[in-house]
Short mmCIF file of C-alpha atoms and ligand atoms in Angstrom, two decimals:
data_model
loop_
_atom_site.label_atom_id
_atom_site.label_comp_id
_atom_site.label_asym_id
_atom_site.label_seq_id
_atom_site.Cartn_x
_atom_site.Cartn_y
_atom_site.Cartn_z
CA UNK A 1 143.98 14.99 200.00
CA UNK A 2 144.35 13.96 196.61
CA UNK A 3 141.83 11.21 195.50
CA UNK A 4 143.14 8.26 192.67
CA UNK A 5 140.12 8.77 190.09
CA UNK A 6 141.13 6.02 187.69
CA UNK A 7 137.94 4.27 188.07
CA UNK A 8 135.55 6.76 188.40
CA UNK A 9 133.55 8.30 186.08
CA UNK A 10 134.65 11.71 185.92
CA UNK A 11 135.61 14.09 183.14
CA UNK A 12 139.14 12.83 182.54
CA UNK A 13 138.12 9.65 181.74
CA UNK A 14 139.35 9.26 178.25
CA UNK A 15 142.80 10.93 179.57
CA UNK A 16 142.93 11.61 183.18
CA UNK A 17 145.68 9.03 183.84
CA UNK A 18 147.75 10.89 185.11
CA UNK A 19 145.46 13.10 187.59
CA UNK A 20 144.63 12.97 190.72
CA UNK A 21 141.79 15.13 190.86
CA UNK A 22 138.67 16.56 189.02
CA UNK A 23 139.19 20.32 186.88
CA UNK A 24 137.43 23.45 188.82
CA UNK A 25 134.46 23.81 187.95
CA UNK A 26 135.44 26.73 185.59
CA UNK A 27 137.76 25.03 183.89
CA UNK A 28 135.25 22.73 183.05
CA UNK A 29 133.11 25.97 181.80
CA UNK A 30 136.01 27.24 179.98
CA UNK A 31 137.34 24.03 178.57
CA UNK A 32 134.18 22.10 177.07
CA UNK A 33 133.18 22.85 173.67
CA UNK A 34 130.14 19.91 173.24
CA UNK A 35 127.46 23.19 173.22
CA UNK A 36 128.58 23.90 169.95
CA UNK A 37 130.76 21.07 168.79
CA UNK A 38 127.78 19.02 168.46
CA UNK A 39 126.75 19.89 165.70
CA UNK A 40 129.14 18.01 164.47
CA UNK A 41 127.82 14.60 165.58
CA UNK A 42 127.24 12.94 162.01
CA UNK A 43 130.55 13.86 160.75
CA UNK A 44 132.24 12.46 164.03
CA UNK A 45 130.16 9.29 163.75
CA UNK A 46 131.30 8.78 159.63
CA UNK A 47 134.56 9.55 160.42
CA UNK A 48 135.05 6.86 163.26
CA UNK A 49 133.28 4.38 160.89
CA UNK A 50 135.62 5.01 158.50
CA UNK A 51 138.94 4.51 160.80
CA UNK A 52 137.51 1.50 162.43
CA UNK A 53 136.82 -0.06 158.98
CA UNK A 54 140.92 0.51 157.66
CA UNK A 55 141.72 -0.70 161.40
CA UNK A 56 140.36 -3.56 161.03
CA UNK A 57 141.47 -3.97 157.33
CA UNK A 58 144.95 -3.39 157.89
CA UNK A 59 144.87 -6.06 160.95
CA UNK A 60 145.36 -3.20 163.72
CA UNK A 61 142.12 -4.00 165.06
CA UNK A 62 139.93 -7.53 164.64
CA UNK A 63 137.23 -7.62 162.61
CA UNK A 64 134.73 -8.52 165.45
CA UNK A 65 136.03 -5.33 167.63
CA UNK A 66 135.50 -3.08 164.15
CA UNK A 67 131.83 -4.58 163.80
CA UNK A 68 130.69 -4.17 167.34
CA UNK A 69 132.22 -0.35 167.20
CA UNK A 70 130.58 0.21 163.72
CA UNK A 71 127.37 -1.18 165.22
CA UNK A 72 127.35 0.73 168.18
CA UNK A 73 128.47 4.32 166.75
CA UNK A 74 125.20 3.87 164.20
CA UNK A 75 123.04 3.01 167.53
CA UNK A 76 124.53 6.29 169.01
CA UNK A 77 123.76 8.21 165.49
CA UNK A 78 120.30 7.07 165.56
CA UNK A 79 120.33 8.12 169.51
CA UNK A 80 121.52 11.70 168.29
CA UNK A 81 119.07 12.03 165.89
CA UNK A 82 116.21 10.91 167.31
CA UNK A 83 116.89 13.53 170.30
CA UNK A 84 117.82 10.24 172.43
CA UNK A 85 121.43 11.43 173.58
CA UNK A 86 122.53 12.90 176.75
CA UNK A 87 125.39 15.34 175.97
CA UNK A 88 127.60 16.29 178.99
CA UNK A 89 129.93 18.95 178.98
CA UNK A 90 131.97 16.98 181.56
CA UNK A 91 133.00 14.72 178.89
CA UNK A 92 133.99 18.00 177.38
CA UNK A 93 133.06 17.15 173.39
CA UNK A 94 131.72 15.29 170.87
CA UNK A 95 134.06 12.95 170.19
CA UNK A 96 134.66 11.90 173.73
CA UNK A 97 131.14 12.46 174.49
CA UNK A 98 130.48 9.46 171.76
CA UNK A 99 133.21 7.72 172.95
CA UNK A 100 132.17 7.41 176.02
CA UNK A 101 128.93 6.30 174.80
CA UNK A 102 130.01 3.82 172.95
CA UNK A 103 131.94 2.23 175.85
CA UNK A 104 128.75 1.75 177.68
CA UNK A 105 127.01 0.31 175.00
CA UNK A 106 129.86 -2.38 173.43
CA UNK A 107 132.29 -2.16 176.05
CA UNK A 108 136.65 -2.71 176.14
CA UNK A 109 136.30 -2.67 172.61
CA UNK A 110 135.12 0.71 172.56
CA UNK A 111 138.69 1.48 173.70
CA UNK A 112 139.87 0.22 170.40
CA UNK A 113 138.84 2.93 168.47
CA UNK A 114 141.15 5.86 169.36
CA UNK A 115 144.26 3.53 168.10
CA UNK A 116 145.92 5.68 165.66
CA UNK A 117 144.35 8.67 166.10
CA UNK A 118 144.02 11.77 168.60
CA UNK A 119 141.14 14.48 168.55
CA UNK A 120 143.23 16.32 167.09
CA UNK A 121 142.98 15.26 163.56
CA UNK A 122 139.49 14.08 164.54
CA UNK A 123 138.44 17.22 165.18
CA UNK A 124 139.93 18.49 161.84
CA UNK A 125 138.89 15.76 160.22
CA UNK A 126 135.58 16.36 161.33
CA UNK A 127 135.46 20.01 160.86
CA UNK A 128 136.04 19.78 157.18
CA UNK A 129 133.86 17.46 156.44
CA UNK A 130 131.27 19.96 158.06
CA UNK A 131 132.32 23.07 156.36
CA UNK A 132 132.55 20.79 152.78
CA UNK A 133 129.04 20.24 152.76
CA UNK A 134 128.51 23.99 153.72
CA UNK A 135 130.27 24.82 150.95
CA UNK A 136 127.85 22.53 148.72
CA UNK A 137 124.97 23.58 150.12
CA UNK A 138 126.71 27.57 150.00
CA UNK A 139 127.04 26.51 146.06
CA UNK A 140 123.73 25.38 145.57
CA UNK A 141 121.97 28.66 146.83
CA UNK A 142 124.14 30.81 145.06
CA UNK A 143 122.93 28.80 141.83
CA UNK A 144 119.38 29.26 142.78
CA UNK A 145 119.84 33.09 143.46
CA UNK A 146 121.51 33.48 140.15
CA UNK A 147 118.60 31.45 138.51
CA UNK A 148 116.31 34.10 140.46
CA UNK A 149 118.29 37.16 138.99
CA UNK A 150 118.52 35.82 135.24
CA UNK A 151 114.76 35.47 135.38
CA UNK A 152 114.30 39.40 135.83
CA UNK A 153 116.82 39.91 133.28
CA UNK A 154 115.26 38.27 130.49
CA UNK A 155 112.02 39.52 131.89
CA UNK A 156 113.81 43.42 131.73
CA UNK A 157 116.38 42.94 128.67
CA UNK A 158 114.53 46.37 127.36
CA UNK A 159 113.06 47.93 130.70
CA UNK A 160 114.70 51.30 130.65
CA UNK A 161 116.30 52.87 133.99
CA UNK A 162 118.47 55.13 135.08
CA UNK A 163 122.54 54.23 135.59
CA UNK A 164 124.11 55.36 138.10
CA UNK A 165 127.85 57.09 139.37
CA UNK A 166 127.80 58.46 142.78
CA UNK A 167 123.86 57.88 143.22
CA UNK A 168 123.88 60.26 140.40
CA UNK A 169 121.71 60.19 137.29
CA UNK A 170 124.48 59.04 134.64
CA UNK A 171 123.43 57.29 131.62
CA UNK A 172 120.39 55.50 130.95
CA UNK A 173 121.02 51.35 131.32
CA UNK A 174 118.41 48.38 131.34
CA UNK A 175 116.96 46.81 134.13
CA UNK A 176 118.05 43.59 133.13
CA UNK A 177 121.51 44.80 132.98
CA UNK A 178 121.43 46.28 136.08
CA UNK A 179 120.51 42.62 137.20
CA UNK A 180 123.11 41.12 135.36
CA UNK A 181 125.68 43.05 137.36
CA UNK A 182 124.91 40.83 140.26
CA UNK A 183 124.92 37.85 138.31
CA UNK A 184 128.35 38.55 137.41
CA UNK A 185 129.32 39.09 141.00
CA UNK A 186 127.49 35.79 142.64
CA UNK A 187 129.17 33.74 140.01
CA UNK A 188 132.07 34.98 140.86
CA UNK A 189 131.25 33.85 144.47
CA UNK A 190 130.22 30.65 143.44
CA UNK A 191 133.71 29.92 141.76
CA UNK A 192 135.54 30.88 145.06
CA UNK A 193 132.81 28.71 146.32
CA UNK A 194 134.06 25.83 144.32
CA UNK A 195 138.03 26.71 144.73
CA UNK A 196 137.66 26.68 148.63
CA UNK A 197 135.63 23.13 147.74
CA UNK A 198 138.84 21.80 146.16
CA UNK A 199 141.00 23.21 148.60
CA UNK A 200 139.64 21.42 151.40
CA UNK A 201 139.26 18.51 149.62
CA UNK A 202 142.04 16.70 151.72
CA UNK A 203 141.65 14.29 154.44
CA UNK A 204 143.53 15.03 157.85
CA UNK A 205 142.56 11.86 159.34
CA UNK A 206 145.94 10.02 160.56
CA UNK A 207 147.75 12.91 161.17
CA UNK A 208 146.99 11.43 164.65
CA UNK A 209 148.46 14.13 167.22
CA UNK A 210 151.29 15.70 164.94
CA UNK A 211 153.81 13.68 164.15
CA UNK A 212 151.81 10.45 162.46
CA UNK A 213 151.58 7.33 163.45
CA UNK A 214 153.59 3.83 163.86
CA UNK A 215 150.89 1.66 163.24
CA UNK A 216 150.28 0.57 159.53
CA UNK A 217 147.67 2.41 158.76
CA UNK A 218 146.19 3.32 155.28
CA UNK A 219 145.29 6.91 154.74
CA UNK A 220 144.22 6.54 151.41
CA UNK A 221 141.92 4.09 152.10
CA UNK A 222 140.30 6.37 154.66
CA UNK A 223 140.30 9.17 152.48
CA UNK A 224 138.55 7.54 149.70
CA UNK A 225 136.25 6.53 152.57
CA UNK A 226 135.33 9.81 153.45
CA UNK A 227 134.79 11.17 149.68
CA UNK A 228 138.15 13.27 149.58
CA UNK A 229 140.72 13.19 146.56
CA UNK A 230 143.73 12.47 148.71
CA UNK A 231 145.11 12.27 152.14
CA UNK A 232 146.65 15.45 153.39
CA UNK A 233 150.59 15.62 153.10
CA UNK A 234 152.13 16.69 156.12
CA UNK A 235 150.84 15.91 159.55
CA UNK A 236 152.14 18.78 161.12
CA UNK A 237 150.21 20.89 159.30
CA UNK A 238 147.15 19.12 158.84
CA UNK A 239 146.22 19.49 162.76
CA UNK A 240 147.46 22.86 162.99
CA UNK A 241 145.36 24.71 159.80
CA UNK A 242 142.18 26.21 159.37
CA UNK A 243 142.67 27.77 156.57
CA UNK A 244 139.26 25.88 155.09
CA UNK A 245 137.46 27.52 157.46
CA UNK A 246 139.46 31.01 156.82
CA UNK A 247 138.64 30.27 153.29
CA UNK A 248 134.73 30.11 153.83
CA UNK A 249 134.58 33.08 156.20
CA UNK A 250 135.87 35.52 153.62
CA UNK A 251 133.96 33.70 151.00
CA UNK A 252 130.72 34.17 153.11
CA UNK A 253 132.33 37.76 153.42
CA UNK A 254 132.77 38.93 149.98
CA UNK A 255 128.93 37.36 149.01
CA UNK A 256 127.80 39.04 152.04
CA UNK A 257 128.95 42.41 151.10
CA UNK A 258 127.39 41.45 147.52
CA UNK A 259 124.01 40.59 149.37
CA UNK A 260 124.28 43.74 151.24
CA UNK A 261 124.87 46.01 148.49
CA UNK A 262 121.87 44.90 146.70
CA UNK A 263 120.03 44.99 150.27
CA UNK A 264 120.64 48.88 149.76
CA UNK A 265 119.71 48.96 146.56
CA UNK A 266 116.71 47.56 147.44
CA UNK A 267 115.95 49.51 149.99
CA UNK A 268 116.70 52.91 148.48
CA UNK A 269 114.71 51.40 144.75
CA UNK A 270 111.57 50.85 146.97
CA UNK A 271 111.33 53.81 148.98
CA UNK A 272 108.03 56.09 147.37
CA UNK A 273 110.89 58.90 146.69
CA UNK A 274 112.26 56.22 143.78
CA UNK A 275 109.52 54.06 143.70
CA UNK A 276 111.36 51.45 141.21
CA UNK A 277 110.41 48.45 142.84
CA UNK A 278 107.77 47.17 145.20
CA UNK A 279 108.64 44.43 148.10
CA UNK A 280 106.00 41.51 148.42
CA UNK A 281 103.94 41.45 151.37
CA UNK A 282 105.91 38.27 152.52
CA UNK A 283 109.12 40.16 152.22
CA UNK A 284 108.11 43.49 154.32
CA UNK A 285 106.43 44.42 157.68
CA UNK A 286 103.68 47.35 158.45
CA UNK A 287 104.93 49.91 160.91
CA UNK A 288 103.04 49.45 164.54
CA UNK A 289 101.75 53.42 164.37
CA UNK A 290 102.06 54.55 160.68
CA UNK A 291 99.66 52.80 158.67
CA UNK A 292 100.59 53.91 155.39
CA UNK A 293 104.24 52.40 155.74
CA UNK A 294 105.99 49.13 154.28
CA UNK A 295 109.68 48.84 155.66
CA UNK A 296 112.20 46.78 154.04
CA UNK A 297 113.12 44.76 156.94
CA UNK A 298 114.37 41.87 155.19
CA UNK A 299 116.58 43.88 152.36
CA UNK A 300 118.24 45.58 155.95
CA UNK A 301 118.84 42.49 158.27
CA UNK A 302 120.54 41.07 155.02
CA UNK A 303 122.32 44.33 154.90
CA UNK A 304 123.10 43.90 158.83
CA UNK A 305 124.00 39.95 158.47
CA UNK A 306 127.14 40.74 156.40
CA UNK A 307 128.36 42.77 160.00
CA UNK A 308 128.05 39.13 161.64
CA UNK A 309 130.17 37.68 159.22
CA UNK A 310 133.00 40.32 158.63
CA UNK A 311 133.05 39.99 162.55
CA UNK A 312 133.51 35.92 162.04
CA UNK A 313 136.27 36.67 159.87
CA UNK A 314 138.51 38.86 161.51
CA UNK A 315 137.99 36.93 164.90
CA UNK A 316 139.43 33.70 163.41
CA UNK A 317 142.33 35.45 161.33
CA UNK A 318 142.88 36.46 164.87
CA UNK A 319 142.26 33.67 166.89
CA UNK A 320 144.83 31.80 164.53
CA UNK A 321 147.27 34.62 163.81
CA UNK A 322 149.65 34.25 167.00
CA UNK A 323 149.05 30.30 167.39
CA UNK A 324 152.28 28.46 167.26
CA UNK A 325 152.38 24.87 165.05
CA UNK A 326 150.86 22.48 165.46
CA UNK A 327 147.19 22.35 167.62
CA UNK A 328 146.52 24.86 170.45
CA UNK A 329 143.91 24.77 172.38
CA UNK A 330 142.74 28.36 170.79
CA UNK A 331 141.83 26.61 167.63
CA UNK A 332 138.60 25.21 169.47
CA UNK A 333 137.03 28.88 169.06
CA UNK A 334 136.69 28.08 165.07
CA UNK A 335 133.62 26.44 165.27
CA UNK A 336 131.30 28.92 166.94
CA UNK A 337 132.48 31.77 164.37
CA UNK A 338 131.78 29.47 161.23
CA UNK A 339 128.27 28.18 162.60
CA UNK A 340 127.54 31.62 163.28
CA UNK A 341 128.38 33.12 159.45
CA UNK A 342 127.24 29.65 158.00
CA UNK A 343 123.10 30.53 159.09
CA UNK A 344 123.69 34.13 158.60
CA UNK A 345 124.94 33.31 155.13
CA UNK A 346 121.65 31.08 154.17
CA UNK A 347 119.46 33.30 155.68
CA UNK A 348 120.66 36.04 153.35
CA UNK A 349 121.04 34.03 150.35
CA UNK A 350 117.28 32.43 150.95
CA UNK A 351 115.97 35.86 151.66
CA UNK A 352 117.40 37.39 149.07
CA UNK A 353 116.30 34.95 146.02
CA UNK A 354 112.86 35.29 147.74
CA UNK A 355 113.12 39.08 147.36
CA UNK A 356 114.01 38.95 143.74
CA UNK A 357 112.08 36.59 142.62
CA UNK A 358 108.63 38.75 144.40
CA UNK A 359 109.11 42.15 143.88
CA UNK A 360 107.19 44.48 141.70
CA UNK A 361 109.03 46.39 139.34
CA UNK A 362 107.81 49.32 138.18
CA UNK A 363 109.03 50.36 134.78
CA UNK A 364 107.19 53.72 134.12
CA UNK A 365 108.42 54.82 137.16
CA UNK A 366 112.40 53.55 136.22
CA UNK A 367 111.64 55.09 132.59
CA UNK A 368 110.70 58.51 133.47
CA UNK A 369 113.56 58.35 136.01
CA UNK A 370 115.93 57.46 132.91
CA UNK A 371 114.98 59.99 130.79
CA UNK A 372 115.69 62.88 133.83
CA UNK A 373 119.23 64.35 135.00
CA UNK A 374 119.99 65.07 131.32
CA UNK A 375 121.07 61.33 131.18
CA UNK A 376 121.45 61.50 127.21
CA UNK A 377 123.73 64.25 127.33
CA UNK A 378 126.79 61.45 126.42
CA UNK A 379 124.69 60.72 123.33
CA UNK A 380 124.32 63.88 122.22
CA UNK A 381 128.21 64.54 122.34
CA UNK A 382 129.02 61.12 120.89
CA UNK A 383 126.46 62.62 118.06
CA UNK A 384 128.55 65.55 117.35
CA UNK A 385 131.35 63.30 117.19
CA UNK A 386 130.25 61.09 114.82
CA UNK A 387 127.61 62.97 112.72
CA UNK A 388 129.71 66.47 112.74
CA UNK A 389 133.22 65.51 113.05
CA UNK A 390 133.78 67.54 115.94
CA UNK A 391 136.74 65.91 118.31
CA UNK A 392 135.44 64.48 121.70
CA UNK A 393 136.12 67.29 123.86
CA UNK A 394 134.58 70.42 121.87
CA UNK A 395 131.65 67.89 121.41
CA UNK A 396 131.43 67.67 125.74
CA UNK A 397 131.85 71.56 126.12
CA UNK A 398 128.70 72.23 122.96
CA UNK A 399 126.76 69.44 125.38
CA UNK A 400 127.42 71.36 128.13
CA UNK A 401 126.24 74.46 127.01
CA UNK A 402 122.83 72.61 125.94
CA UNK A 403 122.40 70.97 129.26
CA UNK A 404 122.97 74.34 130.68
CA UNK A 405 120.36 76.00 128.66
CA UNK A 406 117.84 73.48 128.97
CA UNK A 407 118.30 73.41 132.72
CA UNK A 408 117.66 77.45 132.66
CA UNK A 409 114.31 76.36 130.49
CA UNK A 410 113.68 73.52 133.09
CA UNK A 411 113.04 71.28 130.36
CA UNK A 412 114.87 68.06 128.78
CA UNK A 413 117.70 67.93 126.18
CA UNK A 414 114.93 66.27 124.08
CA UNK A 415 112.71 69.57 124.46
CA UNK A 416 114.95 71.54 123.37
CA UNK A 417 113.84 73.19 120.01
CA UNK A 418 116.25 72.83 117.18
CA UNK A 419 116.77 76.49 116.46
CA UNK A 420 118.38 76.77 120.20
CA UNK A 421 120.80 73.91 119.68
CA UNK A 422 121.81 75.04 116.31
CA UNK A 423 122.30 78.46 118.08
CA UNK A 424 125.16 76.29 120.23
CA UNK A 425 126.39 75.07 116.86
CA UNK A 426 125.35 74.97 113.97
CA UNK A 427 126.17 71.76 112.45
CA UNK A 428 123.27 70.04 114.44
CA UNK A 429 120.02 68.79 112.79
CA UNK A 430 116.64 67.21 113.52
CA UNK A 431 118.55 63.79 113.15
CA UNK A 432 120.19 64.36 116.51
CA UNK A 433 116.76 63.90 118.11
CA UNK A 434 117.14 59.90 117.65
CA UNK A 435 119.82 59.75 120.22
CA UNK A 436 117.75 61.93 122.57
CA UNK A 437 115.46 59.14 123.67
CA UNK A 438 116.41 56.89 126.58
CA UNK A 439 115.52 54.00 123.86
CA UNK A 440 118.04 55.02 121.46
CA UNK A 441 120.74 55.79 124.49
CA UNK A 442 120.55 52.05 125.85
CA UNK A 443 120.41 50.43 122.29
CA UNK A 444 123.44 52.12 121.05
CA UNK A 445 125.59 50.46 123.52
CA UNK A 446 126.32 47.60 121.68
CA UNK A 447 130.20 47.16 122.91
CA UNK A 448 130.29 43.97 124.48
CA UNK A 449 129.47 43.92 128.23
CA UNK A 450 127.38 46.94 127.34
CA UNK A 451 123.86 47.42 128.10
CA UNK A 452 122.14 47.15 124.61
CA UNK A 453 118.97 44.89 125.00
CA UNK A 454 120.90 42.64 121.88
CA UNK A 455 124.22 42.49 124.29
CA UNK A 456 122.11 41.62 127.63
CA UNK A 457 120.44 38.94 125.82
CA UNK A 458 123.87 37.70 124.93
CA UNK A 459 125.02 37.67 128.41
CA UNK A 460 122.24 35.92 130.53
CA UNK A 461 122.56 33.06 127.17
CA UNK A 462 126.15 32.69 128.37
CA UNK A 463 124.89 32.41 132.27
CA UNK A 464 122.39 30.11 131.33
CA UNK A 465 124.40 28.09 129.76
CA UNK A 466 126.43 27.68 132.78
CA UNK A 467 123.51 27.93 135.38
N1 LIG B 1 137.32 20.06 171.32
C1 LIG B 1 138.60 20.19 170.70
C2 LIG B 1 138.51 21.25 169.57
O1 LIG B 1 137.46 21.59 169.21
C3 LIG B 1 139.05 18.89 170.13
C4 LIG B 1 140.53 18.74 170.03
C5 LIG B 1 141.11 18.63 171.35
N2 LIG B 1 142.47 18.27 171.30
C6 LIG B 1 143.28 18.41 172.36
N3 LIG B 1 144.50 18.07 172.22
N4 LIG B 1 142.84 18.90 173.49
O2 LIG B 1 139.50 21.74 169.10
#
């Protein structure tokens, strides 16, 4: 028989009106979301504060109700924080777990607060505040791991190495170059990082359950409140999107692949086979039975993190790609996927800069690489051009013909003696033994973007400038 449960303190407090008895016990399971919603306590707790306060000042609430709620909601924040709260997934989340809280410490006025309002621009008001500050915070790191790589730079403006196509020896570049690549590709991160930031920067609270309310309230009062530019424009839509936190998944996406190519990098540079770089102690482990070994593992769990987060991506697109407007129930899966890339993100950023910033790099080692693989063979055709007049393609087959004879010799295009490469042709002279050095190679590339030491200097001044 069906038991009235108006007065009882059961799950559907804050809505079971209109039932007559208590949810299975795997519906409860299913249904609650306060193990990971929690996290979003403090942005729950600002956001009520901020309603109360343009209740009460548009005369929809008193101003004794708005004080007692604003008192009690700081009790419960202090509660949270100081590991004094009792979450209970039969309350289902965190707003009705505070709620509920906040009835037993101030009482009927407690009931006051939800005027107005439904979780449902609660929760996305309190989801974007969340993912805002990640954003920030995403921002900030990004800066410092920049910062990290424009330290190298300067440090390697002339350290010689070789450039690669296909993992193949292709023309000699600089270090710092090479590290100004990635530069290039976390500030470009950074300003998605800052678009997404101004995306979001629109406050849902008001949109109450879809529609918007009748009461008078001011949602540009509560915006202002809550440090956004505006109050969002249509209520429909502002309970139904996620597209902020679809927006920082494939942001944390596209730096993670960044982070992950430079993982490999990393790993491949410090293996002894290359031997370009050495990892710190703090940023490598020791191998349980070979004692000679120092693995990578932080360069690879960066490279593995970016897996996490593609994962994140593709199961919100889908979580939201079938959903009706406005709120469905489905949307309550967003958090756990944006918590989830949001650590794995830091981690990789924080381990990253710490990588960079530590490792050894060993220039002799990238130098002699450079100057293998007949990586000046472009200079020596550009010679002929230039020097001889010849057009660019008889000037790559006479190259190729050198390479191929100093690859029979097993020595370098610089080894060559001059009577063999005026035997190829015969306008070539002992001048053509400037461009043969890796030196030369790099600081002839003057173009801009190129990888001259004079150009890379020019760069990271540009990036510092906006660092
Ligand atoms: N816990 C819910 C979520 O995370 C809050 C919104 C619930 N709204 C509703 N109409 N049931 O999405």
């Amino acid at each position: 028989m069906a038991e009235s449960n108006t007065d009882t303190k059961s799950s559907n407090q804050m809505w079971g009106g209109r039932f007559a008895s208590d949810p299975d016990a795997i519906m409860e399971e299913i249904n609650a979301s306060i193990g990971f919603d929690k996290k979003l306590f403090a942005q729950d707790i600002r956001g009520s504060i901020a309603h109360a306060t343009m209740l009460a000042h548009q005369g929809i609430i008193s101003a004794e109700d708005k004080d007692k709620i604003v008192h009690g909601l700081n009790t419960i924040l202090s509660e949270i924080e100081g590991g004094n709260f009792e979450f209970s997934r039969r309350l289902e989340d965190i707003h009705m777990n505070i709620e509920a809280r906040l009835a037993t410490l101030i009482g009927p006025a407690a009931g006051r607060l939800h005027t107005a309002r439904s979780r449902n621009d609660q929760v996305a008001l309190d989801f974007r505040l969340w993912v805002k500050e990640e954003l920030q915070k995403t921002e900030q790191m990004l800066t410092g791991l920049i910062a990290a790589f424009l330290d190298r730079a300067e440090e390697h403006a002339e350290s010689v190495m070789p450039g690669f196509t296909h993992l193949q020896t292709a023309q000699p570049v600089t270090f710092g170059h090479h590290c100004m690549a990635y530069v290039e590709m976390f500030g470009r991160d950074r300003s998605r990082v800052r678009h997404a930031i101004e995306h979001l920067d629109e406050s849902p609270i008001g949109a109450a359950a879809l529609a918007g309310t009748g009461y008078p309230i001011d949602r540009h009062m509560t915006a202002k409140a809550l440090g956004f530019r505006e109050p969002t424009r249509n209520s429909i839509d502002t309970v139904s999107d996620r597209d902020f936190a679809i927006e920082f998944l494939a942001i944390a996406a596209i730096t993670g692949m960044h982070l992950s190519r430079l993982a490999e990098e990393i790993v491949i540079w410090s293996t002894p086979q290359f031997g370009f770089i050495r990892l710190s102690d703090a940023f490598s482990t020791g191998s349980s039975i070979m004692p000679q070994k120092k693995n990578p593992d932080a360069a690879e769990l960066v490279r593995a993190k970016t897996g996490r987060i593609n994962g994140s991506l593709i199961a919100l697109l889908t979580i939201m790609k079938g959903l009706p407007l406005a709120y469905s129930k489905d949307m309550q899966e967003d958090k756990e996927q944006v918590f989830d890339a949001a650590e794995s993100l830091e981690l990789a950023i924080a381990a990253m800069t710490g990588m960079v910033r530590d490792m050894t790099v060993n220039t002799a080692r990238m130098k002699a690489a450079a100057g293998s693989g007949f990586s000046t063979a472009t200079d020596l055709a550009d010679w002929l051009v230039r020097e001889a007049g010849l057009p660019f393609r008889d000037a790559h087959h006479v190259t190729g013909r050198a390479v191929a004879l100093a690859e029979s010799k097993g020595c370098d295009l610089a080894e060559l003696p001059l009577a063999d490469l005026q035997a190829i042709h015969s306008a070539i002279t002992d001048k053509v033994y400037d461009v043969l050095t890796v030196e030369a190679s790099v600081a002839s590339r003057k173009s801009f973007g190129g990888t001259a030491p004079s150009e890379v200097r020019k760069q990271i001044a540009f990036w510092r400038a906006r660092n």
